[in-house]
């Protein structure tokens, strides 16, 4: 007899250094005419998606959708919803440098892993205040 395969698929999460609450800049995506979000800075509100590969940004990528009143006493109407952006379209934004940087991890003197970035001018590792 053949063994029955499981219908559940194991979905691997995308490894990322970005976290909820980080300030990021949108480096790609959006519609130039309707909804220009490229080059805008926002905080990460949530990380979503089955693989954890999408981020919801505060105040960016806002869409209006019509909500139906499903129960008596509940109001329907237009509701503004923040839609997700793919994580590859955002980069960590450093306020001091006024530009996006790529995050990396390093080991401190006491053996603890520290999240940070390499300063583009000096090429030295700068730890983030976490």
Short mmCIF file of C-alpha atoms in Angstrom, two decimals:
data_model
loop_
_atom_site.label_atom_id
_atom_site.label_comp_id
_atom_site.label_asym_id
_atom_site.label_seq_id
_atom_site.Cartn_x
_atom_site.Cartn_y
_atom_site.Cartn_z
CA UNK A 1 0.00 0.00 0.00
CA UNK A 2 1.19 3.48 -0.85
CA UNK A 3 1.54 5.99 1.95
CA UNK A 4 -0.94 8.85 1.80
CA UNK A 5 0.65 12.27 1.27
CA UNK A 6 -0.20 15.07 3.64
CA UNK A 7 -2.25 17.89 2.11
CA UNK A 8 -0.56 20.52 4.27
CA UNK A 9 2.39 22.21 2.67
CA UNK A 10 5.25 23.50 4.77
CA UNK A 11 5.83 27.15 3.92
CA UNK A 12 9.27 28.51 4.75
CA UNK A 13 9.42 32.09 6.01
CA UNK A 14 11.61 34.57 4.18
CA UNK A 15 14.60 35.52 6.34
CA UNK A 16 14.72 39.28 6.90
CA UNK A 17 16.46 41.74 9.19
CA UNK A 18 13.49 44.15 9.12
CA UNK A 19 11.18 44.24 12.13
CA UNK A 20 7.87 45.78 13.14
CA UNK A 21 8.39 49.45 14.01
CA UNK A 22 11.43 49.98 11.75
CA UNK A 23 11.51 53.09 9.58
CA UNK A 24 11.80 52.13 5.91
CA UNK A 25 11.88 53.85 2.52
CA UNK A 26 9.95 52.48 -0.45
CA UNK A 27 12.50 51.94 -3.23
CA UNK A 28 10.20 50.41 -5.86
CA UNK A 29 6.53 49.90 -6.67
CA UNK A 30 3.44 52.06 -6.68
CA UNK A 31 1.81 53.83 -9.59
CA UNK A 32 3.45 57.07 -10.75
CA UNK A 33 0.15 58.67 -11.76
CA UNK A 34 -2.38 57.29 -9.25
CA UNK A 35 -0.51 56.38 -6.06
CA UNK A 36 3.16 57.41 -6.03
CA UNK A 37 4.76 55.72 -3.00
CA UNK A 38 8.32 55.31 -4.31
CA UNK A 39 10.75 57.39 -2.25
CA UNK A 40 8.39 57.84 0.70
CA UNK A 41 9.37 57.00 4.28
CA UNK A 42 7.10 55.15 6.73
CA UNK A 43 7.15 52.80 9.73
CA UNK A 44 6.42 49.10 9.44
CA UNK A 45 3.01 48.46 11.01
CA UNK A 46 3.01 44.68 10.49
CA UNK A 47 4.76 41.88 8.61
CA UNK A 48 2.24 39.73 6.74
CA UNK A 49 1.93 37.08 4.06
CA UNK A 50 2.21 33.32 4.35
CA UNK A 51 5.98 33.51 3.92
CA UNK A 52 6.37 36.76 5.87
CA UNK A 53 7.41 38.48 2.67
CA UNK A 54 5.05 41.47 2.77
CA UNK A 55 4.95 44.56 4.99
CA UNK A 56 2.11 46.93 5.86
CA UNK A 57 3.32 50.53 6.11
CA UNK A 58 1.66 53.24 8.22
CA UNK A 59 -0.15 55.75 6.02
CA UNK A 60 1.19 54.41 2.70
CA UNK A 61 -0.48 52.33 -0.01
CA UNK A 62 -3.96 53.26 1.26
CA UNK A 63 -6.94 52.02 -0.76
CA UNK A 64 -10.64 52.73 -0.36
CA UNK A 65 -13.03 49.81 -0.39
CA UNK A 66 -16.78 49.58 0.05
CA UNK A 67 -17.92 47.72 3.15
CA UNK A 68 -21.39 46.21 3.36
CA UNK A 69 -23.40 46.34 6.59
CA UNK A 70 -23.66 42.66 7.52
CA UNK A 71 -25.65 42.98 10.77
CA UNK A 72 -28.49 45.23 11.84
CA UNK A 73 -27.13 48.36 13.50
CA UNK A 74 -23.79 48.06 11.72
CA UNK A 75 -22.88 50.80 9.26
CA UNK A 76 -21.61 50.20 5.78
CA UNK A 77 -19.75 52.65 3.57
CA UNK A 78 -16.30 53.50 2.33
CA UNK A 79 -13.41 52.22 4.43
CA UNK A 80 -9.72 53.06 3.95
CA UNK A 81 -7.43 50.02 4.08
CA UNK A 82 -3.61 49.93 4.12
CA UNK A 83 -2.47 47.27 1.65
CA UNK A 84 0.82 45.40 1.88
CA UNK A 85 4.01 46.03 -0.09
CA UNK A 86 6.53 43.31 -0.94
CA UNK A 87 9.49 43.31 1.43
CA UNK A 88 11.96 43.50 -1.47
CA UNK A 89 10.56 46.94 -2.35
CA UNK A 90 11.56 48.55 0.97
CA UNK A 91 14.92 49.32 2.63
CA UNK A 92 15.81 50.37 6.17
CA UNK A 93 16.00 54.20 6.36
CA UNK A 94 18.60 55.96 8.52
CA UNK A 95 17.43 59.43 9.59
CA UNK A 96 21.01 60.55 10.30
CA UNK A 97 22.20 59.76 6.77
CA UNK A 98 18.85 60.69 5.11
CA UNK A 99 19.04 57.60 2.90
CA UNK A 100 18.22 53.87 2.88
CA UNK A 101 20.87 51.31 3.85
CA UNK A 102 21.20 47.54 3.75
CA UNK A 103 21.03 45.89 7.18
CA UNK A 104 23.57 43.32 8.35
CA UNK A 105 24.40 41.48 11.56
CA UNK A 106 27.66 41.40 13.48
CA UNK A 107 28.93 39.79 16.67
CA UNK A 108 29.79 42.11 19.56
CA UNK A 109 32.75 41.66 21.94
CA UNK A 110 30.61 39.72 24.45
CA UNK A 111 29.43 37.27 21.76
CA UNK A 112 25.97 38.73 21.23
CA UNK A 113 24.61 39.20 17.70
CA UNK A 114 23.89 42.85 16.91
CA UNK A 115 21.73 44.26 14.10
CA UNK A 116 23.16 47.24 12.23
CA UNK A 117 24.45 48.63 8.94
CA UNK A 118 27.73 49.61 7.32
CA UNK A 119 28.22 53.37 7.03
CA UNK A 120 28.69 54.13 3.30
CA UNK A 121 31.35 56.80 3.90
CA UNK A 122 33.58 55.11 6.50
CA UNK A 123 32.69 51.43 5.78
CA UNK A 124 32.44 50.85 9.54
CA UNK A 125 29.68 48.82 11.21
CA UNK A 126 27.08 50.96 13.04
CA UNK A 127 24.85 49.13 15.54
CA UNK A 128 21.16 50.03 15.72
CA UNK A 129 19.60 51.13 19.00
CA UNK A 130 17.28 48.20 19.63
#
